[in-house]
XYZ file of C-alpha atoms in Angstrom:
644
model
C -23.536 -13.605 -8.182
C -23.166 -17.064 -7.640
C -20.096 -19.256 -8.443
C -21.122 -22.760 -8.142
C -18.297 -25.566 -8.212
C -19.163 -29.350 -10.165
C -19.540 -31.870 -7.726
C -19.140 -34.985 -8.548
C -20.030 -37.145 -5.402
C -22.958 -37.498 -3.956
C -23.552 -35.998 -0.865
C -23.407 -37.607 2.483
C -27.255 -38.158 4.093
C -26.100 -37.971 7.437
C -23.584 -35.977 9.934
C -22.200 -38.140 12.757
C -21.752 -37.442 15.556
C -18.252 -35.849 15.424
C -18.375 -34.692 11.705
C -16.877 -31.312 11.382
C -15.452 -29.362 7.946
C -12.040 -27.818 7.653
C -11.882 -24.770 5.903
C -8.588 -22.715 4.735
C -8.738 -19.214 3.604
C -5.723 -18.086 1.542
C -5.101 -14.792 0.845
C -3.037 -11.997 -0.835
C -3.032 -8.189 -0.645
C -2.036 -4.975 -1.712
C 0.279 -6.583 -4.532
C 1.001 -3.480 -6.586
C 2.019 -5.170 -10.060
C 4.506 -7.040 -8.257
C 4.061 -10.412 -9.969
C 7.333 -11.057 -10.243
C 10.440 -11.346 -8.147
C 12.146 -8.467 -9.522
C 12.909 -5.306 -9.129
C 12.565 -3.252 -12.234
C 13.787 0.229 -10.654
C 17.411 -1.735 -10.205
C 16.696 -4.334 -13.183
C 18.200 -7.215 -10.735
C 16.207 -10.531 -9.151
C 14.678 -9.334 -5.530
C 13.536 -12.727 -3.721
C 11.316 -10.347 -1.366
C 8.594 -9.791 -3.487
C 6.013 -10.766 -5.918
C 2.996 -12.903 -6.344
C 5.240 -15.623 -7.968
C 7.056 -16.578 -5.027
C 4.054 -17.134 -3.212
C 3.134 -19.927 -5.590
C 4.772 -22.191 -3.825
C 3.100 -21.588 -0.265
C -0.199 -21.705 -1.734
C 0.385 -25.271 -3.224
C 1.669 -26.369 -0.143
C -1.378 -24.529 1.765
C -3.493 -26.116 -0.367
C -1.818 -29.603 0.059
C -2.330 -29.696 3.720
C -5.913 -29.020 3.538
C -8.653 -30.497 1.455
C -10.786 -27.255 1.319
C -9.239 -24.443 0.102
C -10.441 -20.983 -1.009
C -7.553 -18.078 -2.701
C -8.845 -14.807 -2.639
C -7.097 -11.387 -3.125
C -7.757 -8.061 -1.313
C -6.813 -5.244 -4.002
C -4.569 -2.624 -5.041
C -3.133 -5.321 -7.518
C -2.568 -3.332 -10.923
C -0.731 -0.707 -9.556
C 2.320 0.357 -8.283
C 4.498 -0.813 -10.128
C 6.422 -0.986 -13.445
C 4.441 -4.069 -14.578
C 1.313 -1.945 -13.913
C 2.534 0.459 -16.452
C 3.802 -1.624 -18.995
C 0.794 -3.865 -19.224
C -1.457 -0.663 -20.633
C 1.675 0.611 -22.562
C 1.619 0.468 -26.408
C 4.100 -2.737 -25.856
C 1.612 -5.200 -24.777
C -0.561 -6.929 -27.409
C -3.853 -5.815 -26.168
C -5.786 -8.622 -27.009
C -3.998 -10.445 -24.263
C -4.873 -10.396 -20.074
C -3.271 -8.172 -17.708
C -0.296 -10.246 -16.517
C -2.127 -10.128 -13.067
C -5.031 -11.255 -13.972
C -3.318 -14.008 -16.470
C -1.472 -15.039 -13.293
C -4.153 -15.197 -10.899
C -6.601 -16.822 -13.122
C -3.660 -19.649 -13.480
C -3.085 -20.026 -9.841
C -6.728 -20.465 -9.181
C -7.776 -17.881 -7.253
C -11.847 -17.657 -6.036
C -12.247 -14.199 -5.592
C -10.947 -11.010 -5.051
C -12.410 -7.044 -4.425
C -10.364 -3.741 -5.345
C -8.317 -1.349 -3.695
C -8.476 2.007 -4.402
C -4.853 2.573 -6.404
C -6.691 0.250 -8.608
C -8.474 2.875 -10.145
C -5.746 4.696 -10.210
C -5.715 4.589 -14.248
C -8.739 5.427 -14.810
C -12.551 3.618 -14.847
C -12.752 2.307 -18.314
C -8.862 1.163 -18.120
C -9.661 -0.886 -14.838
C -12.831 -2.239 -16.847
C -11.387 -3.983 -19.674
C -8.389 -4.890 -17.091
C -11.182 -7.278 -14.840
C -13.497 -8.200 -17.620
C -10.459 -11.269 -18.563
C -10.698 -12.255 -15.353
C -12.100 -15.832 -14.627
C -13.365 -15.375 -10.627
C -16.201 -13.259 -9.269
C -14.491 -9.842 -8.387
C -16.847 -7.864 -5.814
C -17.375 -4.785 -3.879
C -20.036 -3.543 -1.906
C -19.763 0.259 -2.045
C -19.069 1.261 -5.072
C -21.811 2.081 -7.400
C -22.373 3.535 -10.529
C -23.915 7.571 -11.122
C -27.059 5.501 -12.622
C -27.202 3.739 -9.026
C -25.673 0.103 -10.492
C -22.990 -1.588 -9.186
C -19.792 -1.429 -10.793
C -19.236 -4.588 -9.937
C -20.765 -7.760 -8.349
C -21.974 -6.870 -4.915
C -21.425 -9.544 -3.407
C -20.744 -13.562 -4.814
C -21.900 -16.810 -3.092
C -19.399 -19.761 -3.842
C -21.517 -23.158 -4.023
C -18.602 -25.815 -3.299
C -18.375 -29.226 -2.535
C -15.973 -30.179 0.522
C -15.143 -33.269 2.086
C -15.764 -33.584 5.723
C -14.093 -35.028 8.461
C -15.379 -38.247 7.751
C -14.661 -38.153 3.988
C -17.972 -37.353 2.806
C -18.248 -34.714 0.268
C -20.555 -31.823 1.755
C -22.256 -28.770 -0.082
C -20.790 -25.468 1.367
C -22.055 -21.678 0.360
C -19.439 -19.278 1.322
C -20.741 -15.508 1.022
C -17.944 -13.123 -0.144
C -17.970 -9.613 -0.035
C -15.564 -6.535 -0.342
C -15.212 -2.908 -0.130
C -12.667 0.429 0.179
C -12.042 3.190 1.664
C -14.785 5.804 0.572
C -11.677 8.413 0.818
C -10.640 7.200 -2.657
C -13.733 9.547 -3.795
C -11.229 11.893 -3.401
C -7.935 10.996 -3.556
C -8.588 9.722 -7.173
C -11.166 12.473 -8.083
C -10.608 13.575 -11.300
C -10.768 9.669 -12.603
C -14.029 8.999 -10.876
C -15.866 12.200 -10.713
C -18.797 11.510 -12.788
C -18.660 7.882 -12.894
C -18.701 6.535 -10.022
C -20.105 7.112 -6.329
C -18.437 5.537 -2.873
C -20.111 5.142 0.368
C -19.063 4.073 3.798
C -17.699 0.886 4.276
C -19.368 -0.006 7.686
C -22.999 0.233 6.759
C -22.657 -1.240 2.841
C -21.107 -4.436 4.066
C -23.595 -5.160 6.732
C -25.974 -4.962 3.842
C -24.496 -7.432 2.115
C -23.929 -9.975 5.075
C -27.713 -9.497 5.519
C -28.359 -10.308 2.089
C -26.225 -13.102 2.299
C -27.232 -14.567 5.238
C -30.816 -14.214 3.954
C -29.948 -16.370 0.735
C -29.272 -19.194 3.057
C -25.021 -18.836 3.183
C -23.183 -21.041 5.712
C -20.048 -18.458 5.945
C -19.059 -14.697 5.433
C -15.837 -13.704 4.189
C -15.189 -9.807 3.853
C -12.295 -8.887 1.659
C -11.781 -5.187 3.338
C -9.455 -2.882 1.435
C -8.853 -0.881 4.963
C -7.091 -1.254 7.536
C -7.220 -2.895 11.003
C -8.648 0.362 12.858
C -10.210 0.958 16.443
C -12.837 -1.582 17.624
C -15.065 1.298 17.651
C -14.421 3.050 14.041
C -16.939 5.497 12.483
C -18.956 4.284 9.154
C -16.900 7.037 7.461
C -13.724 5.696 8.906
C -10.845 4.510 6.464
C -9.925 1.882 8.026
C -12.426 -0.514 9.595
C -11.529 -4.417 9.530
C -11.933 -4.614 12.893
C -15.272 -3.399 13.271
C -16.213 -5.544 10.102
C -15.090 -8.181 12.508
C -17.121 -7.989 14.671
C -20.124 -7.382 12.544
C -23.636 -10.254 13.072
C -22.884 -13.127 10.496
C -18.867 -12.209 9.106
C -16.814 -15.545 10.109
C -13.526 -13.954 8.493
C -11.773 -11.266 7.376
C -9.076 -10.369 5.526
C -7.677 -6.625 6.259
C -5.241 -4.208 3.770
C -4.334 -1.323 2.630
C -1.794 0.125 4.840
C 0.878 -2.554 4.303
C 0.956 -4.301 7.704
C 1.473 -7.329 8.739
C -1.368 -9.578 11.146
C -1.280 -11.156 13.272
C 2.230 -9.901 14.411
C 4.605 -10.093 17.306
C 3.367 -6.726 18.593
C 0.258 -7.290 17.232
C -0.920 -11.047 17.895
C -4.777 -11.182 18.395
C -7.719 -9.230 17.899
C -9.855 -8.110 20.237
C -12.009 -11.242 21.919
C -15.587 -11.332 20.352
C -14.546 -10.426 16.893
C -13.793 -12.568 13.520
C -10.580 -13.593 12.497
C -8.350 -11.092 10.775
C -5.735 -11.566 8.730
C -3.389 -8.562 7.085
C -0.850 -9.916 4.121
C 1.848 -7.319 4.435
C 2.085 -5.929 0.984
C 4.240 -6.675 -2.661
C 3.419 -10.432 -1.569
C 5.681 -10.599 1.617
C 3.304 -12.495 3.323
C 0.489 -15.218 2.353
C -2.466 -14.818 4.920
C -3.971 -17.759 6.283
C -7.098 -18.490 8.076
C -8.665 -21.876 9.515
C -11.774 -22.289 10.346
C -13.465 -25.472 11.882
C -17.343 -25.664 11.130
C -20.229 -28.324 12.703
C -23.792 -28.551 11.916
C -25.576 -26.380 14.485
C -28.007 -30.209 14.909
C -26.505 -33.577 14.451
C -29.193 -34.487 12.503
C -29.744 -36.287 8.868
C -29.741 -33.720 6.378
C -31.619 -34.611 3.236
C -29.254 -35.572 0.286
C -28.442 -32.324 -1.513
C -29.650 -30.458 1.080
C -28.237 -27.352 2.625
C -25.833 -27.849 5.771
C -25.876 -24.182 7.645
C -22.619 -24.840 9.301
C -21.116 -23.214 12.269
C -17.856 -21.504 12.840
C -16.805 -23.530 16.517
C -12.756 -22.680 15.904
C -10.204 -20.544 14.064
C -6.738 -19.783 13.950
C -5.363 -16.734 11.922
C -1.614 -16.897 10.483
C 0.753 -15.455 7.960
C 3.001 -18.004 5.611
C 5.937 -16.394 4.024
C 7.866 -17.619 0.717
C 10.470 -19.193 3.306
C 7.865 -21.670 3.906
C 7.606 -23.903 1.092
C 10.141 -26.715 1.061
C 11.881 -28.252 -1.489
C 9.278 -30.616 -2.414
C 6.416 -28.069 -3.128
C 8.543 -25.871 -5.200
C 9.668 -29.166 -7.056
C 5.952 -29.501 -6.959
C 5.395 -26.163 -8.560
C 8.133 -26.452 -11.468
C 6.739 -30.097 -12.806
C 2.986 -28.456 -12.433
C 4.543 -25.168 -14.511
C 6.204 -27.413 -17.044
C 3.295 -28.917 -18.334
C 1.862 -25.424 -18.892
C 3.757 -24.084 -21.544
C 1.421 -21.198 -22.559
C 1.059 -20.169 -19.405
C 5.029 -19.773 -18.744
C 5.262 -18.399 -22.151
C 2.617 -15.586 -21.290
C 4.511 -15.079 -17.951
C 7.784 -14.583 -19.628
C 6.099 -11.984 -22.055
C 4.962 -9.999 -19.606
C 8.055 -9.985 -17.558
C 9.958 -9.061 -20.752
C 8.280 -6.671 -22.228
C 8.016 -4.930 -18.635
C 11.860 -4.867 -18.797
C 11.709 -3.189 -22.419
C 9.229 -0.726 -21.316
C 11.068 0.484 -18.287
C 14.552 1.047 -19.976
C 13.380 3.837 -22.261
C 15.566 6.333 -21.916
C 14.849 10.085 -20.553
C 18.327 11.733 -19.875
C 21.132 12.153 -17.805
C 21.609 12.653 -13.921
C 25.176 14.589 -13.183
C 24.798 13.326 -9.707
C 23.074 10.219 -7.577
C 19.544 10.525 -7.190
C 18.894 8.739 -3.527
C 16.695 9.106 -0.503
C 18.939 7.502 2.304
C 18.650 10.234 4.188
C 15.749 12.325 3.081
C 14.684 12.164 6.297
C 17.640 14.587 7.961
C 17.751 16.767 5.435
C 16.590 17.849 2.061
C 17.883 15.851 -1.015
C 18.627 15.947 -4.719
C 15.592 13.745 -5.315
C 12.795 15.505 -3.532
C 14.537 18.673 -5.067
C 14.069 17.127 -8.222
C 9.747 16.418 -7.836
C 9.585 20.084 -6.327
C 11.436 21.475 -9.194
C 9.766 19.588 -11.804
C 5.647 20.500 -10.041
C 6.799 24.198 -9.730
C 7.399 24.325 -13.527
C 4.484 21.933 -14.314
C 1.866 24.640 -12.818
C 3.650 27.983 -13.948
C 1.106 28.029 -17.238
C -1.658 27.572 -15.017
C -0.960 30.366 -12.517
C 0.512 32.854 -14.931
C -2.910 32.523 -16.485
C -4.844 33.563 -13.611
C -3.009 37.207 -11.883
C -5.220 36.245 -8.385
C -2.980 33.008 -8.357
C 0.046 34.772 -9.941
C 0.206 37.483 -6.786
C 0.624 34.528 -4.306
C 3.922 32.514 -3.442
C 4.113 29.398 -4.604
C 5.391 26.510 -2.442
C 6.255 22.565 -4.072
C 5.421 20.126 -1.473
C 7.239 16.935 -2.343
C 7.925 13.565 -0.173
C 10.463 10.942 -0.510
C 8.229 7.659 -1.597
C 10.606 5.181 -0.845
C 12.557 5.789 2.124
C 12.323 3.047 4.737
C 10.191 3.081 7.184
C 7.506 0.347 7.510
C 8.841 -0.419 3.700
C 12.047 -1.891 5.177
C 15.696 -1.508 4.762
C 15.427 -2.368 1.342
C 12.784 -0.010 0.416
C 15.081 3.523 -0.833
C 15.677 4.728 -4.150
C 19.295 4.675 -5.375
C 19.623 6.130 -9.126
C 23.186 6.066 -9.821
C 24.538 9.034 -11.926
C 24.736 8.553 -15.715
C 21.896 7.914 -17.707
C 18.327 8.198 -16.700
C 15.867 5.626 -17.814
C 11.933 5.483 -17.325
C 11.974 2.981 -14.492
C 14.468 5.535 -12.618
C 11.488 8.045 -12.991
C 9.525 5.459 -11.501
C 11.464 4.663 -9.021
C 11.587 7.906 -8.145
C 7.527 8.620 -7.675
C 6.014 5.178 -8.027
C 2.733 6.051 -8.120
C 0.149 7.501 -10.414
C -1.050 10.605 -8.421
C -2.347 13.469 -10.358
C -1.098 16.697 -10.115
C -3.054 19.785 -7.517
C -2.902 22.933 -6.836
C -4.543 24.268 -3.341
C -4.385 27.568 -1.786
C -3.402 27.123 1.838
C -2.878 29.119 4.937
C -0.224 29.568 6.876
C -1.886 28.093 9.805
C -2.853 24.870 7.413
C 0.482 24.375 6.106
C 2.283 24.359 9.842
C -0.328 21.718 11.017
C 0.342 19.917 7.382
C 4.014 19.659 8.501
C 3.361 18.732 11.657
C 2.001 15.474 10.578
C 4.776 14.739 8.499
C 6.828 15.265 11.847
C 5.332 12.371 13.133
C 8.291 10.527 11.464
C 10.662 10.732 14.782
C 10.383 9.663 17.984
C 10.586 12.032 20.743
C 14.085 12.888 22.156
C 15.150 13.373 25.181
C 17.840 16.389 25.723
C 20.481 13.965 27.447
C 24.111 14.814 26.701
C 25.557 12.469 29.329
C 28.509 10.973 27.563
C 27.973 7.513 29.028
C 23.619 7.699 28.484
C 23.111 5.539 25.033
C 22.152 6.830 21.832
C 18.234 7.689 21.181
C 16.747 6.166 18.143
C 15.504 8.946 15.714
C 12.796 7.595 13.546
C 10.327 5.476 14.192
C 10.148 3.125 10.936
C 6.033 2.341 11.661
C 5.559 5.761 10.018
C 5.236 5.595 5.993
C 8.384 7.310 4.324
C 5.531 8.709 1.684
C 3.416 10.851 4.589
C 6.805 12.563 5.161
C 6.361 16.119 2.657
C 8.383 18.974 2.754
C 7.586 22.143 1.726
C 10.087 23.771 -1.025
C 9.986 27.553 -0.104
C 9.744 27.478 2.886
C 12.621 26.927 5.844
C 11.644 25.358 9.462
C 12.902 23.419 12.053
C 11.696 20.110 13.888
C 12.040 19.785 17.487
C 12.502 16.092 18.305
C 12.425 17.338 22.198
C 8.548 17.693 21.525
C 6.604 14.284 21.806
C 4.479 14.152 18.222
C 1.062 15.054 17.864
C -0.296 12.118 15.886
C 0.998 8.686 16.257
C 2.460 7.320 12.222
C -1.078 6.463 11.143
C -2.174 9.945 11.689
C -4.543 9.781 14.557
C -4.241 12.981 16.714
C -2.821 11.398 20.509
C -2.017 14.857 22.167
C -2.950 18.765 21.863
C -0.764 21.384 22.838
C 2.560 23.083 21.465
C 3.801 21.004 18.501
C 7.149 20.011 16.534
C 7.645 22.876 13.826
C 9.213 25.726 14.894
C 10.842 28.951 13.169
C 8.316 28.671 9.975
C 9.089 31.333 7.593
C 9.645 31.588 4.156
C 13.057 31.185 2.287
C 13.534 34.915 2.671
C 13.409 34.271 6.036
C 10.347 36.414 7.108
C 8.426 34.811 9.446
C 5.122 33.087 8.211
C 1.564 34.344 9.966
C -1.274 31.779 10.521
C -3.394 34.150 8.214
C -0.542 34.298 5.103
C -2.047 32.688 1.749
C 0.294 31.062 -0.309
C -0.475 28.228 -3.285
C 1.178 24.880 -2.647
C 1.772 22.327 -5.799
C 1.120 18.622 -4.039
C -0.649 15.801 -5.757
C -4.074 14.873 -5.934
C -3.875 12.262 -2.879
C -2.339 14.413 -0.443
C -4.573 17.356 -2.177
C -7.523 15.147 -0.527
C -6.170 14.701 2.796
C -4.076 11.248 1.858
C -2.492 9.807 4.028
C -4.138 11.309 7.012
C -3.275 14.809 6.205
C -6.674 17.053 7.382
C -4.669 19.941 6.888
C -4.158 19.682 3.255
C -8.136 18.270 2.758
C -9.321 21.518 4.569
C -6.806 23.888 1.652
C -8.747 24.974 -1.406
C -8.132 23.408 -4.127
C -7.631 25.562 -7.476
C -6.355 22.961 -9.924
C -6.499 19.181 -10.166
C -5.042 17.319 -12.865
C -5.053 12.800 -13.672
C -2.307 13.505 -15.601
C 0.305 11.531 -12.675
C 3.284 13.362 -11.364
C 5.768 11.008 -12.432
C 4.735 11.615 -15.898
C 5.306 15.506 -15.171
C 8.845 14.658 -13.582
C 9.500 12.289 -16.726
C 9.083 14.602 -19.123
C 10.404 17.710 -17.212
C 14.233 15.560 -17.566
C 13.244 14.214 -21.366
C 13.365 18.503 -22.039
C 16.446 19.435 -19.868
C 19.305 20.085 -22.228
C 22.025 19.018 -20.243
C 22.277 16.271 -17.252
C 19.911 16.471 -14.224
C 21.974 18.262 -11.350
C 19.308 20.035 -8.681
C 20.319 22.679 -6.458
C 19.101 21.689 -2.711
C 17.113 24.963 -1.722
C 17.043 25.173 2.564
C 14.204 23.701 3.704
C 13.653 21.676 7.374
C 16.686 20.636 9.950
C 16.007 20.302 13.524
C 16.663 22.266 16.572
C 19.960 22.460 18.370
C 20.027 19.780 21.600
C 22.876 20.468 22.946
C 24.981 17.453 21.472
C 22.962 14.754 22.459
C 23.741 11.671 20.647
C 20.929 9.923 18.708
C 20.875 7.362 16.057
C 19.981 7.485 12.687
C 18.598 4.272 10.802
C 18.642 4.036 6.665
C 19.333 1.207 4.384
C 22.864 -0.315 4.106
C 23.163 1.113 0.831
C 24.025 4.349 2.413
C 27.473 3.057 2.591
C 28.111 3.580 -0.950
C 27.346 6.932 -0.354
C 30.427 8.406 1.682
C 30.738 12.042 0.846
C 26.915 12.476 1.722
C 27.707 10.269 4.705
C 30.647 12.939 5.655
C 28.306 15.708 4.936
C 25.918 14.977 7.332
C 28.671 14.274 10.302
C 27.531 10.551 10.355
C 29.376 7.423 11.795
C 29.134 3.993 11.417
C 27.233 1.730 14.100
C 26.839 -1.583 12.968
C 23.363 -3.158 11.917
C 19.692 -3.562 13.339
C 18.090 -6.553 13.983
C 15.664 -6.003 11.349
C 18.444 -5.330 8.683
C 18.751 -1.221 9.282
C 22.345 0.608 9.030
C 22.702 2.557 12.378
C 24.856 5.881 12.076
C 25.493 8.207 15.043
C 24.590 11.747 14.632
C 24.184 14.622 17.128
C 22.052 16.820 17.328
């Protein structure tokens, strides 16, 4: 595909001798619905996310450079509850996705997919792209017949101006691509459809076939993550090897929510392409410069192709914070004369709001996850209780599945971590509405049923122990308190098994690292596994375990639960299962907390446990678990002392 931009200057017949060309990549990623700056699970304004408040950076972006290119990196119509809404019976359906409205009025170039983005299925995320007015692309993802789903790659034809003012021609070769994992983590909606292969080898195919149409500049749009420098073709996450792929001159990195560059992340390796990573829900606006000189300061005939270099680059992220007062006064007088387009924006933020106050029930108590991560809680009791009775028709069907225990492994979604102090659920008791069911299990996961090992299920919870940092058995009154979790690991990787009782010993250093990647062999965290009866569980003991159908496919780095056999997988999501399963309770939603994980006994030592400030509002739970009061983090967390 080729995108070519009217020009409407001739071009310049000759480079002098210092003539370089200034170009700046903007781009977003892993926006999850969020278009606008609030947050539907609490129905309140929440100035720390959304596409919208990065309008304002990218006009000023845009203002300090004369060539510009906006490109997005996927997982964009997902995640949230304008994701939902927009394919709801509310919205008129002749109308755009409110992304894609939005993104087609902020001008942005291109943009690939991330894998939640098929989350709704193939046809859905069809008709969702097909309003969209820039070249959308991906590189390994093709059809059963062998076609591409979508553009594999697109070259941009645009006219820049120079350092000297001259207008020059400039072909910028875009490709993208994701994780072939999402083969199976969204089976059921792709089986059949569509095929996935390694990211690696299909975008050096494209950068050859770009560089063979005569392009001046590569620019991969990886929906993966930063990776090793020396990552496997089958690897999820890659940018860095894209990086430092023959003939890429940029890269823009997602998928696992970080931020790059970063204080404890600031360069990549030497040799390699720049990479940026824009955080995630629009924290962060990625930036890229690049400086680019004819490879001969010769006369080039009028019209003719330039080939430019890359000589220099810089790499940055741009936050909302940013923008001063005159680009957002910039941005309001540019919105006013666009009445249609605020019009559609407000629709789609209204009818969002409509669509997530239906109600569902009642909740006799508060439905929170500050501290799902020390012990069991109402919420996750809540998913496990709702999966258990979701699968009971489908294994009192079948007496081979009937004879086996059945466990619910659930996870608290939102609960901190790399998400932030902010990032918790906190459903107040009283009535229950759809965006509490939302908030609850925010994404659209089908439902699974695997048969699993005892064996497989102790190393499965041993990567969920990954969520603490080791602790030393110190009870020195005067030694300072340890810090207990360490908030790179994903709240959503941390499951629990319902049916089962164990213990975590934070004395043990953790077998994989928070992104999953096995760092040491040898005795691990989980100790005293048995089941709720207490009897002891054997590496060789079957039992069936209700999960979801991305953690069913090894999600989240989970090997253990890829290597269970699956007997069941639904598309029908989870949160649909937990929404009905309180639409049909008679009375007000009040789970009993069965016994699940706590931690071993050290003695006394004092350690400190981080959550979001809201757990103040919480004080019997807060007296329940023995916790005290110890000021703030720097980064905004609630410390309480604990011991343990």
């Amino acid at each position: 595909m080729t995108v070519t931009a009217t020009v409407t200057s001739n071009l310049a017949e000759t480079a002098g001798a210092d003539v370089c060309l200034r170009l700046r990549l903007l781009a977003t990623t892993d926006l999850h619905a969020h278009l606008f700056s609030y947050n539907y699970y609490a129905n309140r304004p929440d100035d720390g996310v959304g596409l919208a408040r990065l309008a304002a950076p990218i006009l000023q972006a845009r203002g300090e450079s004369a060539n510009c290119l906006l490109l997005d990196n996927g997982d964009t119509f997902q995640g949230a509850p304008l994701g939902d809404a927009a394919l709801s019976d509310l919205m008129p359906t002749a109308q755009p996705h409110p992304m894609i409205a939005a993104m087609n009025g902020l001008g942005f170039d291109a943009a690939t997919l991330g894998n939640h983005d098929f989350d709704y299925g193939v046809d859905v995320l069809e008709r969702v792209i097909s309003d969209a007015r820039y070249p959308i692309v991906l590189s390994n993802v093709t059809k059963i017949c062998g076609d591409p789903f979508v553009a594999t790659h697109a070259i941009i034809e645009r006219g820049m101006i120079d350092s000297q003012g001259a207008l020059r021609m400039v072909r910028i070769g875009i490709t993208g691509a994701l994780p072939r994992q999402t083969m199976q983590w969204v089976r059921p909606q792709l089986a059949g459809r569509l095929e996935i292969a390694p990211i690696l080898p299909a975008v050096a195919h494209e950068v050859a076939q770009m560089r063979a149409a005569g392009v001046d500049l590569v620019v991969v749009l990886a929906h993966s993550g930063l990776g090793a420098e020396n990552a496997a073709p089958e690897d999820e996450n890659v940018s860095v090897a894209l990086a430092q792929l023959d003939g890429v001159d940029a890269v823009i990195a997602g998928h696992t929510h970080r931020a790059f560059p970063s204080p404890m992340m600031p360069q990549v390796p030497l040799g390699t392409a720049p990479i940026v990573q824009p955080g995630f829900f629009g924290s962060h606006l990625g930036q890229i410069d690049l400086e680019l000189r004819p490879p001969a300061r010769i006369a080039q005939p009028s019209g003719g192709c330039q080939q430019w270099q890359v000589v220099k680059t810089a790499a940055r992220l741009r936050t909302a914070e940013e923008a001063d007062a005159g680009q957002r006064h910039a941005l309001r007088r540019k919105l006013y004369h666009l009445p249609s387009f605020r019009a559609e924006m407000a629709r789609g933020h209204r009818l969002t709001r409509a669509y997530s106050a239906r109600p569902l029930g009642r909740s006799a108590v508060a439905l929170e996850t500050y501290f799902s991560l020390l012990r069991p809680c109402m919420t996750t009791q809540l998913i496990a209780d709702a999966q258990r009775l979701a699968v009971a028709p489908i294994i009192a069907g079948d007496p081979a599945l009937a004879a086996l225990p059945l466990l619910s492994c659930t996870t608290p979604f939102k609960a901190g971590g790399r998400g932030g102090p902010e990032a918790y659920s906190d459903v107040p008791q009283g009535a229950l509405l759809l965006r509490h069911a939302a908030d609850l299990y925010p994404y659209s996961n089908g439902l699974a049923l695997v048969r699993a090992t005892g064996a497989q299920i102790r190393e499965w919870l041993e990567r969920a122990a990954a969520a603490y940092r080791q602790v030393m058995p110190i009870t020195d009154p005067d030694a300072p308190p340890q810090l207990m979790l360490d908030h790179e690991f994903a709240s959503y990787n941390f499951d629990r098994m319902d049916g089962l009782r164990y213990k975590i010993d934070l004395r043990r250093p953790a077998r994989t690292n928070a992104e999953g990647d096995d760092i040491r062999n040898g005795q691990g965290r989980i100790r005293d596994l048995c089941r709720a009866c207490r009897a002891p569980v054997g590496d060789d003991d079957v039992f069936l375990v209700v999960t979801n159908s991305y953690r069913a496919a090894g999600g989240g780095h989970f090997p253990a639960a890829a290597e269970c056999e699956t007997v069941y997988l639904s598309s029908h999501p989870v949160r649909d299962v937990i929404a009905g399963h309180i639409a049909a309770m008679r009375g007000a939603v009040a789970p009993v907390i069965n016994s699940g994980f706590s931690f071993t006994p050290l003695g006394g030592v004092r350690v400190i446990y981080e959550t979001g400030p809201g757990a103040a509002a919480h004080q019997d739970r807060l007296a329940q678990l023995g916790l005290v009061f110890a000021g703030l983090s720097d980064s905004g967390f609630a410390r309480y002392l604990l011991r343990l």
